[in-house]
Coordinates of C-alpha atoms and ligand atoms in Angstrom, one line a residue:
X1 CA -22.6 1.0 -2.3
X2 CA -20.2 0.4 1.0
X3 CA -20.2 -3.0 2.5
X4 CA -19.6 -3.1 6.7
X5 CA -18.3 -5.9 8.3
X6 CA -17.5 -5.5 12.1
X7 CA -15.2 -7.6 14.2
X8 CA -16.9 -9.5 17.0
X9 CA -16.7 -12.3 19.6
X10 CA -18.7 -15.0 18.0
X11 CA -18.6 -13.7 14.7
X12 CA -15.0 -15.9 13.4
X13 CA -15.7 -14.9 10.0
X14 CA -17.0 -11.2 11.2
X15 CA -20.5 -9.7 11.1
X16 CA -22.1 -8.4 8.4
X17 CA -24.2 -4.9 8.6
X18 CA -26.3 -3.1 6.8
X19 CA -24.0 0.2 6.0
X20 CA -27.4 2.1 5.0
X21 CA -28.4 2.3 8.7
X22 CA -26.4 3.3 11.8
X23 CA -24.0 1.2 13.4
X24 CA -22.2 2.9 15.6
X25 CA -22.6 4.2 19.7
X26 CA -22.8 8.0 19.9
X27 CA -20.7 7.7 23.0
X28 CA -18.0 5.5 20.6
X29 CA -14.5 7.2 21.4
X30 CA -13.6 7.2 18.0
X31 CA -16.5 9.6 17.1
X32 CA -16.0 11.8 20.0
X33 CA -12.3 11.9 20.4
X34 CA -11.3 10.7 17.5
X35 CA -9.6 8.1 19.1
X36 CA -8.4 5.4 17.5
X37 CA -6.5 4.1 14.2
X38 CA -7.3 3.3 10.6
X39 CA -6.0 1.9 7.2
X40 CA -7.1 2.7 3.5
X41 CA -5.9 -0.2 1.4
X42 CA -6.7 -0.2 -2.8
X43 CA -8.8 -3.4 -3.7
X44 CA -8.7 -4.8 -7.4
X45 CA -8.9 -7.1 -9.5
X46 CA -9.9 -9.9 -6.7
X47 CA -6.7 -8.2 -4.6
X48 CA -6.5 -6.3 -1.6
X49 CA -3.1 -4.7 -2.3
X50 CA -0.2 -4.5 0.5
X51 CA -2.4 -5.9 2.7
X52 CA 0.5 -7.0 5.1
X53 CA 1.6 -3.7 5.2
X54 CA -1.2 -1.9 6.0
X55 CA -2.0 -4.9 8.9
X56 CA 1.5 -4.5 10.0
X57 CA 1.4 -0.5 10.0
X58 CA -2.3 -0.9 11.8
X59 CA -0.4 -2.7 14.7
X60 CA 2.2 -0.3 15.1
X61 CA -0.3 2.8 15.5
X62 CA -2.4 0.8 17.6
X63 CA 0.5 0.0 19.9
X64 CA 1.6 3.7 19.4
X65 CA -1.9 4.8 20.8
X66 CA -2.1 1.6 23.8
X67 CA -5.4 0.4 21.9
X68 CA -5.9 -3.3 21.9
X69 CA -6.5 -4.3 18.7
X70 CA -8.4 -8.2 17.2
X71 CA -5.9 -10.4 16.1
X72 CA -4.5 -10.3 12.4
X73 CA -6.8 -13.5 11.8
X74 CA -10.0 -11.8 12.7
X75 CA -8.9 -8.8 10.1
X76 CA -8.1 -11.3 7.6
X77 CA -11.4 -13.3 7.9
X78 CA -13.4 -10.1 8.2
X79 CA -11.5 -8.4 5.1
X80 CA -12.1 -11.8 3.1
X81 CA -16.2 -11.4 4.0
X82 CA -16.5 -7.7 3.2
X83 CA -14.6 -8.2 -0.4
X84 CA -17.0 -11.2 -1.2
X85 CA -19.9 -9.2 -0.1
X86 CA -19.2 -6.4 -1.8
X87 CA -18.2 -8.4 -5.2
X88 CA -21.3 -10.0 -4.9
X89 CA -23.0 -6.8 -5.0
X90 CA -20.9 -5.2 -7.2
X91 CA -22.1 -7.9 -9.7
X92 CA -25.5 -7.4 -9.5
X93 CA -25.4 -3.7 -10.0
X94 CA -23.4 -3.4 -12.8
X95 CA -21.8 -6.7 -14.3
X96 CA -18.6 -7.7 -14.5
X97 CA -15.8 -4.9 -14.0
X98 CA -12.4 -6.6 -13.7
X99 CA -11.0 -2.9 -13.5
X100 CA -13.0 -1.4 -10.8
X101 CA -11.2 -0.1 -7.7
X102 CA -12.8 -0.2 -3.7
X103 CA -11.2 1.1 -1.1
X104 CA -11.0 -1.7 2.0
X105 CA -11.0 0.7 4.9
X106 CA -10.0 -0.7 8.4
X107 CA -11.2 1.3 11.3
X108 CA -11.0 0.2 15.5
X109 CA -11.7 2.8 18.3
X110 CA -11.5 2.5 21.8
X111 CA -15.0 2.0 21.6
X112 CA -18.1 3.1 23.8
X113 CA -17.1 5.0 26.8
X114 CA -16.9 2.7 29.8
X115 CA -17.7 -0.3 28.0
X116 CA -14.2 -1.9 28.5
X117 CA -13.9 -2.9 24.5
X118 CA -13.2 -1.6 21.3
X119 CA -15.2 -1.1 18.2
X120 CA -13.4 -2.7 15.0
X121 CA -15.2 -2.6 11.6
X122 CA -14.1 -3.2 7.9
X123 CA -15.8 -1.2 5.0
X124 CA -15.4 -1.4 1.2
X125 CA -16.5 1.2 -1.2
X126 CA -16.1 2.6 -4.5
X127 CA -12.7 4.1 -5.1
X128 CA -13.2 7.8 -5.1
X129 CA -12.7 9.3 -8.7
X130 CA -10.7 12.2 -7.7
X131 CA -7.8 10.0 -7.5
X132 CA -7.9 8.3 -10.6
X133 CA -7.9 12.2 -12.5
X134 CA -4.9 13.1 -9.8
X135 CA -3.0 10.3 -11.3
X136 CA -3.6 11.3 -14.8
X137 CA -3.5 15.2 -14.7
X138 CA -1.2 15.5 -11.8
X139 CA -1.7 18.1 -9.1
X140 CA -1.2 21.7 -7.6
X141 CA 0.4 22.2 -4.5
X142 CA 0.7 24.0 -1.6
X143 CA 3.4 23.9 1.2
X144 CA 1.8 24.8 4.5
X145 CA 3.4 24.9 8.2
X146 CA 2.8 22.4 10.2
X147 CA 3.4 24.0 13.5
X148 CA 5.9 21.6 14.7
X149 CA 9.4 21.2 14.6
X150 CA 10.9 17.9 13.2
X151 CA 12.7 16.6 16.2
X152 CA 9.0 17.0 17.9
X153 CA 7.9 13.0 17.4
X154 CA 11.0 12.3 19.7
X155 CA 10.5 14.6 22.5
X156 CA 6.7 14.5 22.5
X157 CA 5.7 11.1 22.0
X158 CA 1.8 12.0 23.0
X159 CA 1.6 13.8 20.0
X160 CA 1.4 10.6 18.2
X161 CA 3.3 11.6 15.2
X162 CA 3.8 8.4 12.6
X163 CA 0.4 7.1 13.7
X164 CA -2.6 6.8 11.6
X165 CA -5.0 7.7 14.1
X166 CA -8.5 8.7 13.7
X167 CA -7.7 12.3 14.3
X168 CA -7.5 13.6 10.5
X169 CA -9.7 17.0 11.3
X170 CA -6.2 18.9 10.8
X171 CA -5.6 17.3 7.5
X172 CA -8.7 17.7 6.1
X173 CA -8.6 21.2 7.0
X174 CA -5.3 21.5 5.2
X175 CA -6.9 20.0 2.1
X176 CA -9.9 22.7 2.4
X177 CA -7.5 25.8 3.1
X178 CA -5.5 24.6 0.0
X179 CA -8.7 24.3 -2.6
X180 CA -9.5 27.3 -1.6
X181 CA -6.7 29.0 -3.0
X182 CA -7.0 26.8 -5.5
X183 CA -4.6 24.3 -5.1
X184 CA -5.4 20.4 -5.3
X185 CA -3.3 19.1 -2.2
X186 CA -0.8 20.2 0.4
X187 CA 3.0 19.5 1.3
X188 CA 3.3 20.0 5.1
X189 CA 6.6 21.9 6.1
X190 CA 7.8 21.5 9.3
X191 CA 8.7 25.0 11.5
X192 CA 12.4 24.7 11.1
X193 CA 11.9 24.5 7.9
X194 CA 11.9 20.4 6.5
X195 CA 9.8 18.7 4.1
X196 CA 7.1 16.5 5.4
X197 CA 4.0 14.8 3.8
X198 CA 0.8 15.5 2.4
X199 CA -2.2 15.3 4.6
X200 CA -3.0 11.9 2.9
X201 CA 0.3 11.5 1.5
X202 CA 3.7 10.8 1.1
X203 CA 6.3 12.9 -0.8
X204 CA 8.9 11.5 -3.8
X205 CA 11.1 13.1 -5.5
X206 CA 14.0 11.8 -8.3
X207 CA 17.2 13.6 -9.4
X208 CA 18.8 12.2 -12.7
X209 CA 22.3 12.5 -12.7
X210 CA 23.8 11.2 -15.4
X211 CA 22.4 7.7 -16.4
X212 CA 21.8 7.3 -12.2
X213 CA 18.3 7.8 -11.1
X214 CA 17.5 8.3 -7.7
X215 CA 14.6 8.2 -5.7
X216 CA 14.0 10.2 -2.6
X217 CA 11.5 10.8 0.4
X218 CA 11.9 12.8 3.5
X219 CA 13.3 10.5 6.6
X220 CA 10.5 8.9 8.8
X221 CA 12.3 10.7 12.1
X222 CA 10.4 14.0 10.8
X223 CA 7.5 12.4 12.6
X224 CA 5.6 11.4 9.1
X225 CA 3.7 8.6 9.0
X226 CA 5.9 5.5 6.9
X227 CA 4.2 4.9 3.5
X228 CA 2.7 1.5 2.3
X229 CA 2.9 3.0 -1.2
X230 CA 6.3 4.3 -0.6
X231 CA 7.7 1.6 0.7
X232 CA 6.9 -0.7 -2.0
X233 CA 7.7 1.5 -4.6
X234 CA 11.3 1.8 -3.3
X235 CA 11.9 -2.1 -3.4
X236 CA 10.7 -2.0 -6.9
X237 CA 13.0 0.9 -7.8
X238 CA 15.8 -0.8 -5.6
X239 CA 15.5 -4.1 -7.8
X240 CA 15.3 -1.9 -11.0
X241 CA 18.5 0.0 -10.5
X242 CA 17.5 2.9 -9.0
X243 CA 19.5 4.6 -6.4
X244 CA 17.6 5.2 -3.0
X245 CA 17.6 8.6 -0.8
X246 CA 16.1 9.2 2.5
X247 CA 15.9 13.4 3.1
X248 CA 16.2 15.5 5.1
X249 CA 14.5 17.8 2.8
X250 CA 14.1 21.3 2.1
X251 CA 11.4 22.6 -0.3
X252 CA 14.5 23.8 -2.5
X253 CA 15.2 20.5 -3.2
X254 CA 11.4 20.1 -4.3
X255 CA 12.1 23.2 -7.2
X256 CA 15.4 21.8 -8.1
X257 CA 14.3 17.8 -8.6
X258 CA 13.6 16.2 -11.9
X259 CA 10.6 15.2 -10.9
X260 CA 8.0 15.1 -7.2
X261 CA 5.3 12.9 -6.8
X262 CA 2.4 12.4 -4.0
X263 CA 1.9 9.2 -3.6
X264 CA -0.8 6.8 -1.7
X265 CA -2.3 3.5 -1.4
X266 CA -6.1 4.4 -3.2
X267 CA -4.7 7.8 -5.6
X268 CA -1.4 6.0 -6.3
X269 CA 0.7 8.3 -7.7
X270 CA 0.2 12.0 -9.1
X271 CA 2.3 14.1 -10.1
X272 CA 2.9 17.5 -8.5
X273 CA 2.6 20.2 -11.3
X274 CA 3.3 23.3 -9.2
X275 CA 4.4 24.3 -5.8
X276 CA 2.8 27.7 -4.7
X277 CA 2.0 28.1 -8.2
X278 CA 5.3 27.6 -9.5
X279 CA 5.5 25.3 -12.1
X280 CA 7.5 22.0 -11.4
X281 CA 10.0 20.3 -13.4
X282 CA 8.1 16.7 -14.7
X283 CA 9.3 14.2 -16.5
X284 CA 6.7 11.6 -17.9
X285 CA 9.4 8.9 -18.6
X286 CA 10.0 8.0 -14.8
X287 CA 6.5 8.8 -14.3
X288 CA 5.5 5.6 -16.7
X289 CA 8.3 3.8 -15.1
X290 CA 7.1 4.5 -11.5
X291 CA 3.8 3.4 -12.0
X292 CA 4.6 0.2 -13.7
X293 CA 6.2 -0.6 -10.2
X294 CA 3.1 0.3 -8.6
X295 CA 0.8 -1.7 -11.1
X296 CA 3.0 -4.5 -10.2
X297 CA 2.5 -4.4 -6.5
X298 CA 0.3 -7.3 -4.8
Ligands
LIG301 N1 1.0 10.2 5.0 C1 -0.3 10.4 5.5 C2 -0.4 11.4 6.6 C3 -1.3 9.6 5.1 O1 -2.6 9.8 5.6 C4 -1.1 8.6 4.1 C5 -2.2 7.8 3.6 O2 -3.4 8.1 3.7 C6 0.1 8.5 3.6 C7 1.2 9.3 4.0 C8 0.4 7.5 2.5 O3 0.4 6.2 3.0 P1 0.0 4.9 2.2 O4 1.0 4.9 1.0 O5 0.3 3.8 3.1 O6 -1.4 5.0 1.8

Protein backbone atom coordinates (compact mmCIF):
# COMPACT_ATOMS: atom_id res chain seq x y z
CA UNK A 1 0.00 0.00 0.00
CA UNK A 2 2.08 3.42 -0.98
CA UNK A 3 0.10 6.63 -1.16
CA UNK A 4 1.61 9.48 -3.94
CA UNK A 5 0.97 12.87 -3.53
CA UNK A 6 2.77 15.25 -6.03
CA UNK A 7 3.48 18.88 -5.63
CA UNK A 8 1.76 21.12 -8.20
CA UNK A 9 0.70 24.68 -9.30
CA UNK A 10 -2.95 24.50 -8.52
CA UNK A 11 -2.89 21.79 -6.40
CA UNK A 12 -2.32 24.02 -2.59
CA UNK A 13 -3.05 21.01 -0.76
CA UNK A 14 -1.04 18.72 -3.51
CA UNK A 15 -2.35 16.08 -5.87
CA UNK A 16 -3.24 12.96 -5.14
CA UNK A 17 -2.23 9.77 -7.57
CA UNK A 18 -2.82 6.53 -7.93
CA UNK A 19 0.76 4.94 -6.93
CA UNK A 20 -0.50 1.53 -8.68
CA UNK A 21 -0.04 3.18 -12.12
CA UNK A 22 2.89 5.25 -13.61
CA UNK A 23 3.43 8.70 -12.74
CA UNK A 24 6.47 9.63 -13.79
CA UNK A 25 8.13 11.11 -17.55
CA UNK A 26 10.69 8.61 -18.85
CA UNK A 27 12.80 11.53 -19.82
CA UNK A 28 12.38 12.75 -15.80
CA UNK A 29 16.14 13.66 -14.80
CA UNK A 30 15.80 12.04 -11.68
CA UNK A 31 15.31 8.63 -13.47
CA UNK A 32 17.90 9.17 -15.98
CA UNK A 33 20.53 10.91 -14.07
CA UNK A 34 19.61 10.46 -10.98
CA UNK A 35 19.41 13.91 -10.44
CA UNK A 36 17.94 15.31 -7.75
CA UNK A 37 17.42 14.98 -3.82
CA UNK A 38 15.38 13.03 -1.32
CA UNK A 39 14.33 12.49 2.46
CA UNK A 40 13.07 9.25 4.30
CA UNK A 41 11.38 10.48 7.42
CA UNK A 42 9.67 7.61 10.12
CA UNK A 43 5.81 8.25 10.47
CA UNK A 44 3.96 7.01 13.66
CA UNK A 45 1.57 7.20 15.74
CA UNK A 46 -0.24 10.26 13.90
CA UNK A 47 3.67 11.90 13.74
CA UNK A 48 5.91 12.39 11.05
CA UNK A 49 9.10 12.52 13.18
CA UNK A 50 12.00 15.31 12.73
CA UNK A 51 10.08 16.63 10.11
CA UNK A 52 11.94 20.03 10.38
CA UNK A 53 14.98 18.32 10.01
CA UNK A 54 14.51 16.43 7.25
CA UNK A 55 12.77 19.80 5.48
CA UNK A 56 15.69 21.71 6.55
CA UNK A 57 18.37 19.08 5.40
CA UNK A 58 16.12 18.76 1.94
CA UNK A 59 16.93 22.48 1.40
CA UNK A 60 20.41 22.30 1.96
CA UNK A 61 21.00 19.35 -0.74
CA UNK A 62 18.78 21.00 -2.95
CA UNK A 63 20.80 24.26 -2.77
CA UNK A 64 23.97 22.04 -2.72
CA UNK A 65 22.78 20.55 -6.18
CA UNK A 66 21.26 24.41 -7.66
CA UNK A 67 17.66 22.51 -7.84
CA UNK A 68 14.78 24.74 -7.14
CA UNK A 69 12.78 23.27 -4.76
CA UNK A 70 8.49 24.17 -3.70
CA UNK A 71 8.27 26.07 -0.81
CA UNK A 72 8.27 24.40 2.80
CA UNK A 73 4.41 25.14 2.83
CA UNK A 74 3.66 23.11 -0.22
CA UNK A 75 5.81 20.08 1.50
CA UNK A 76 3.87 20.56 4.61
CA UNK A 77 0.35 20.68 2.92
CA UNK A 78 1.27 17.78 0.66
CA UNK A 79 2.92 15.58 3.62
CA UNK A 80 -0.36 16.39 5.75
CA UNK A 81 -2.57 14.97 2.50
CA UNK A 82 -0.48 11.84 1.89
CA UNK A 83 -0.52 10.85 5.84
CA UNK A 84 -4.35 11.29 5.87
CA UNK A 85 -4.65 9.33 2.71
CA UNK A 86 -2.73 6.75 3.71
CA UNK A 87 -4.38 6.50 7.40
CA UNK A 88 -7.46 6.35 5.81
CA UNK A 89 -6.42 3.40 3.89
CA UNK A 90 -4.45 1.97 6.35
CA UNK A 91 -7.86 1.71 8.34
CA UNK A 92 -9.71 0.02 6.07
CA UNK A 93 -7.20 -2.75 5.43
CA UNK A 94 -6.45 -3.74 8.61
CA UNK A 95 -8.08 -1.65 11.64
CA UNK A 96 -6.64 0.29 13.97
CA UNK A 97 -2.73 -0.08 14.47
CA UNK A 98 -1.54 2.79 16.70
CA UNK A 99 2.05 1.05 16.38
CA UNK A 100 2.46 0.78 12.74
CA UNK A 101 5.38 2.59 11.07
CA UNK A 102 5.33 4.34 7.16
CA UNK A 103 8.02 5.80 5.82
CA UNK A 104 7.02 9.56 4.38
CA UNK A 105 9.53 9.65 1.53
CA UNK A 106 10.16 13.18 -0.11
CA UNK A 107 11.54 13.00 -3.58
CA UNK A 108 12.03 16.36 -6.38
CA UNK A 109 14.07 16.02 -9.60
CA UNK A 110 15.03 18.43 -12.03
CA UNK A 111 12.27 17.02 -13.77
CA UNK A 112 11.53 16.23 -17.60
CA UNK A 113 14.35 17.21 -19.83
CA UNK A 114 13.64 20.65 -21.30
CA UNK A 115 10.64 21.20 -19.58
CA UNK A 116 11.99 24.17 -17.42
CA UNK A 117 10.44 22.55 -13.94
CA UNK A 118 10.91 20.02 -11.52
CA UNK A 119 9.04 16.98 -10.51
CA UNK A 120 8.28 16.90 -6.59
CA UNK A 121 6.24 14.02 -5.05
CA UNK A 122 5.55 12.74 -1.46
CA UNK A 123 5.00 8.89 -0.88
CA UNK A 124 4.04 6.92 2.26
CA UNK A 125 4.49 3.29 2.70
CA UNK A 126 4.83 0.50 5.01
CA UNK A 127 8.03 0.66 7.02
CA UNK A 128 10.26 -2.00 5.72
CA UNK A 129 10.63 -4.97 8.27
CA UNK A 130 14.24 -5.40 7.90
CA UNK A 131 14.71 -2.52 10.09
CA UNK A 132 12.67 -3.26 12.88
CA UNK A 133 14.82 -7.04 13.23
CA UNK A 134 18.15 -4.70 12.75
CA UNK A 135 17.09 -2.85 15.82
CA UNK A 136 16.45 -5.90 17.77
CA UNK A 137 19.20 -8.39 16.64
CA UNK A 138 21.79 -5.84 15.76
CA UNK A 139 23.98 -6.17 12.73
CA UNK A 140 27.14 -7.49 10.86
CA UNK A 141 29.42 -5.20 9.32
CA UNK A 142 31.67 -4.51 6.83
CA UNK A 143 34.20 -1.61 6.41
CA UNK A 144 34.65 -0.94 2.65
CA UNK A 145 36.80 1.92 0.74
CA UNK A 146 35.17 4.55 -0.38
CA UNK A 147 37.55 5.71 -2.95
CA UNK A 148 37.91 9.16 -1.70
CA UNK A 149 39.97 10.95 0.58
CA UNK A 150 38.35 12.91 3.47
CA UNK A 151 39.44 16.33 2.62
CA UNK A 152 37.68 15.49 -0.92
CA UNK A 153 34.05 17.37 -0.07
CA UNK A 154 36.30 20.54 0.23
CA UNK A 155 38.32 20.57 -2.84
CA UNK A 156 35.71 18.89 -5.13
CA UNK A 157 32.56 20.42 -4.38
CA UNK A 158 30.81 18.72 -7.68
CA UNK A 159 31.11 15.66 -6.03
CA UNK A 160 28.26 16.56 -3.90
CA UNK A 161 29.45 14.99 -0.78
CA UNK A 162 26.88 15.76 2.37
CA UNK A 163 23.90 15.76 -0.14
CA UNK A 164 21.12 13.35 -0.21
CA UNK A 165 20.84 13.24 -3.82
CA UNK A 166 19.11 10.76 -5.89
CA UNK A 167 22.29 9.03 -6.89
CA UNK A 168 22.31 5.98 -4.24
CA UNK A 169 23.39 3.25 -7.06
CA UNK A 170 26.91 3.18 -5.18
CA UNK A 171 25.28 2.57 -1.90
CA UNK A 172 23.11 0.12 -2.81
CA UNK A 173 25.83 -1.67 -4.39
CA UNK A 174 27.80 -1.48 -1.20
CA UNK A 175 24.80 -3.00 0.60
CA UNK A 176 24.77 -5.99 -2.15
CA UNK A 177 28.70 -6.56 -2.06
CA UNK A 178 28.35 -6.70 1.77
CA UNK A 179 25.35 -9.49 1.87
CA UNK A 180 27.10 -11.27 -0.23
CA UNK A 181 29.76 -11.99 2.11
CA UNK A 182 27.45 -12.17 4.40
CA UNK A 183 27.38 -9.22 6.26
CA UNK A 184 24.13 -7.05 6.97
CA UNK A 185 25.42 -3.36 6.25
CA UNK A 186 28.58 -1.46 5.53
CA UNK A 187 30.86 1.21 7.28
CA UNK A 188 32.49 3.27 4.44
CA UNK A 189 36.21 4.08 5.13
CA UNK A 190 37.66 6.84 3.50
CA UNK A 191 41.26 6.20 1.40
CA UNK A 192 43.46 7.86 4.06
CA UNK A 193 42.07 5.79 6.18
CA UNK A 194 38.92 7.66 8.42
CA UNK A 195 35.66 6.46 9.39
CA UNK A 196 32.67 7.54 7.50
CA UNK A 197 28.97 6.33 7.29
CA UNK A 198 26.90 3.56 6.25
CA UNK A 199 25.37 3.74 2.85
CA UNK A 200 22.09 4.53 4.67
CA UNK A 201 23.62 5.49 7.81
CA UNK A 202 25.29 7.17 10.27
CA UNK A 203 27.95 5.84 12.64
CA UNK A 204 27.99 6.12 16.85
CA UNK A 205 30.05 5.00 19.01
CA UNK A 206 30.32 5.46 23.24
CA UNK A 207 33.39 5.07 25.43
CA UNK A 208 32.64 4.66 29.22
CA UNK A 209 35.18 6.06 31.29
CA UNK A 210 34.60 5.95 34.57
CA UNK A 211 30.98 7.09 35.45
CA UNK A 212 31.43 9.59 32.07
CA UNK A 213 29.69 8.40 29.07
CA UNK A 214 30.43 9.70 25.87
CA UNK A 215 28.98 9.66 22.62
CA UNK A 216 30.83 9.96 19.38
CA UNK A 217 30.34 10.26 15.43
CA UNK A 218 32.81 10.96 12.76
CA UNK A 219 33.08 14.97 11.92
CA UNK A 220 30.69 16.13 9.07
CA UNK A 221 34.03 17.68 7.11
CA UNK A 222 34.65 13.86 6.08
CA UNK A 223 32.10 14.69 3.40
CA UNK A 224 29.19 12.43 5.20
CA UNK A 225 25.91 13.43 5.01
CA UNK A 226 24.72 15.22 8.72
CA UNK A 227 22.26 12.82 10.42
CA UNK A 228 18.57 13.69 11.39
CA UNK A 229 18.70 10.65 13.74
CA UNK A 230 22.07 11.62 14.94
CA UNK A 231 21.53 14.85 15.49
CA UNK A 232 18.66 14.39 17.72
CA UNK A 233 20.06 11.76 19.55
CA UNK A 234 23.03 13.90 20.67
CA UNK A 235 20.66 16.74 22.15
CA UNK A 236 18.94 14.03 24.04
CA UNK A 237 22.24 12.63 25.29
CA UNK A 238 23.55 16.24 25.80
CA UNK A 239 20.54 17.02 28.19
CA UNK A 240 20.95 13.56 29.87
CA UNK A 241 24.59 14.04 30.87
CA UNK A 242 26.36 12.55 28.33
CA UNK A 243 29.59 13.89 27.07
CA UNK A 244 29.65 14.60 23.23
CA UNK A 245 32.55 13.67 20.60
CA UNK A 246 32.90 14.60 17.09
CA UNK A 247 35.79 12.11 15.28
CA UNK A 248 38.02 12.05 13.36
CA UNK A 249 37.77 8.35 13.48
CA UNK A 250 39.76 5.45 12.75
CA UNK A 251 38.23 1.92 12.65
CA UNK A 252 40.53 1.20 15.79
CA UNK A 253 38.53 3.23 17.63
CA UNK A 254 35.40 1.20 16.27
CA UNK A 255 37.21 -2.27 18.07
CA UNK A 256 38.22 -0.46 21.11
CA UNK A 257 34.66 1.47 21.92
CA UNK A 258 32.11 0.16 24.46
CA UNK A 259 29.66 0.09 22.20
CA UNK A 260 28.94 1.29 17.90
CA UNK A 261 25.68 1.78 16.62
CA UNK A 262 24.17 2.53 12.88
CA UNK A 263 21.77 4.69 13.19
CA UNK A 264 18.73 6.22 10.82
CA UNK A 265 15.54 7.92 10.62
CA UNK A 266 13.11 4.57 9.49
CA UNK A 267 15.76 1.47 11.15
CA UNK A 268 16.57 3.69 14.20
CA UNK A 269 19.17 2.28 15.82
CA UNK A 270 21.03 -1.29 15.49
CA UNK A 271 23.60 -2.31 16.98
CA UNK A 272 26.82 -3.32 15.15
CA UNK A 273 27.69 -7.00 16.34
CA UNK A 274 30.93 -7.48 14.29
CA UNK A 275 33.18 -5.60 12.14
CA UNK A 276 34.78 -7.92 9.36
CA UNK A 277 33.58 -10.64 11.35
CA UNK A 278 35.09 -9.67 14.46
CA UNK A 279 32.92 -9.61 17.22
CA UNK A 280 32.25 -6.04 18.80
CA UNK A 281 32.11 -4.99 22.26
CA UNK A 282 28.03 -4.26 23.14
CA UNK A 283 26.58 -3.09 25.87
CA UNK A 284 22.74 -3.39 26.11
CA UNK A 285 22.46 -0.83 29.09
CA UNK A 286 23.24 2.37 26.79
CA UNK A 287 21.61 0.54 24.15
CA UNK A 288 18.10 0.82 26.24
CA UNK A 289 19.19 4.22 27.18
CA UNK A 290 19.74 5.33 23.57
CA UNK A 291 16.72 4.30 22.29
CA UNK A 292 14.57 5.75 24.97
CA UNK A 293 16.04 9.08 23.51
CA UNK A 294 15.00 8.15 20.16
CA UNK A 295 11.39 6.94 21.21
CA UNK A 296 11.20 10.34 22.72
CA UNK A 297 11.92 12.25 19.51
CA UNK A 298 8.90 14.24 17.81
N1 LIG B 1 24.11 8.73 5.90
C1 LIG B 1 23.57 8.38 4.73
C2 LIG B 1 24.45 8.22 3.53
C3 LIG B 1 22.17 8.16 4.62
O1 LIG B 1 21.63 7.82 3.45
C4 LIG B 1 21.37 8.30 5.78
C5 LIG B 1 19.92 8.09 5.73
O2 LIG B 1 19.38 7.46 4.87
C6 LIG B 1 21.98 8.65 6.98
C7 LIG B 1 23.35 8.87 7.00
C8 LIG B 1 21.17 8.79 8.23
O3 LIG B 1 20.40 9.97 8.16
P1 LIG B 1 19.06 10.15 8.97
O4 LIG B 1 19.36 9.84 10.39
O5 LIG B 1 18.72 11.58 8.78
O6 LIG B 1 18.05 9.21 8.39
Amino acid sequence: MTVVVFLEPGFPAGRVADASVPQLSVLDQGATRGDGVFESALYVRGRVRKLDAHLARMAVSAATCELPLPAEDAWRAAIATAVAAYDAALATESGDDAGHEAVVKLVATRGPEGAGHGTAWVAVSPAPELGRRQRAEGVDVLLLDRGYDSTVAERAPWLLMGAKTLSYAVNMAALRHARKQGADDVIFVSSDGRVLEGPTSTVLLAVRDGDVKRLITPMLETGILPGTTQGALFAAAEAAGWELGYGPLEPQHLVEADAVWLVSSVRLLAPVNSLDGVELSRDPELTAELTSFVDAIG
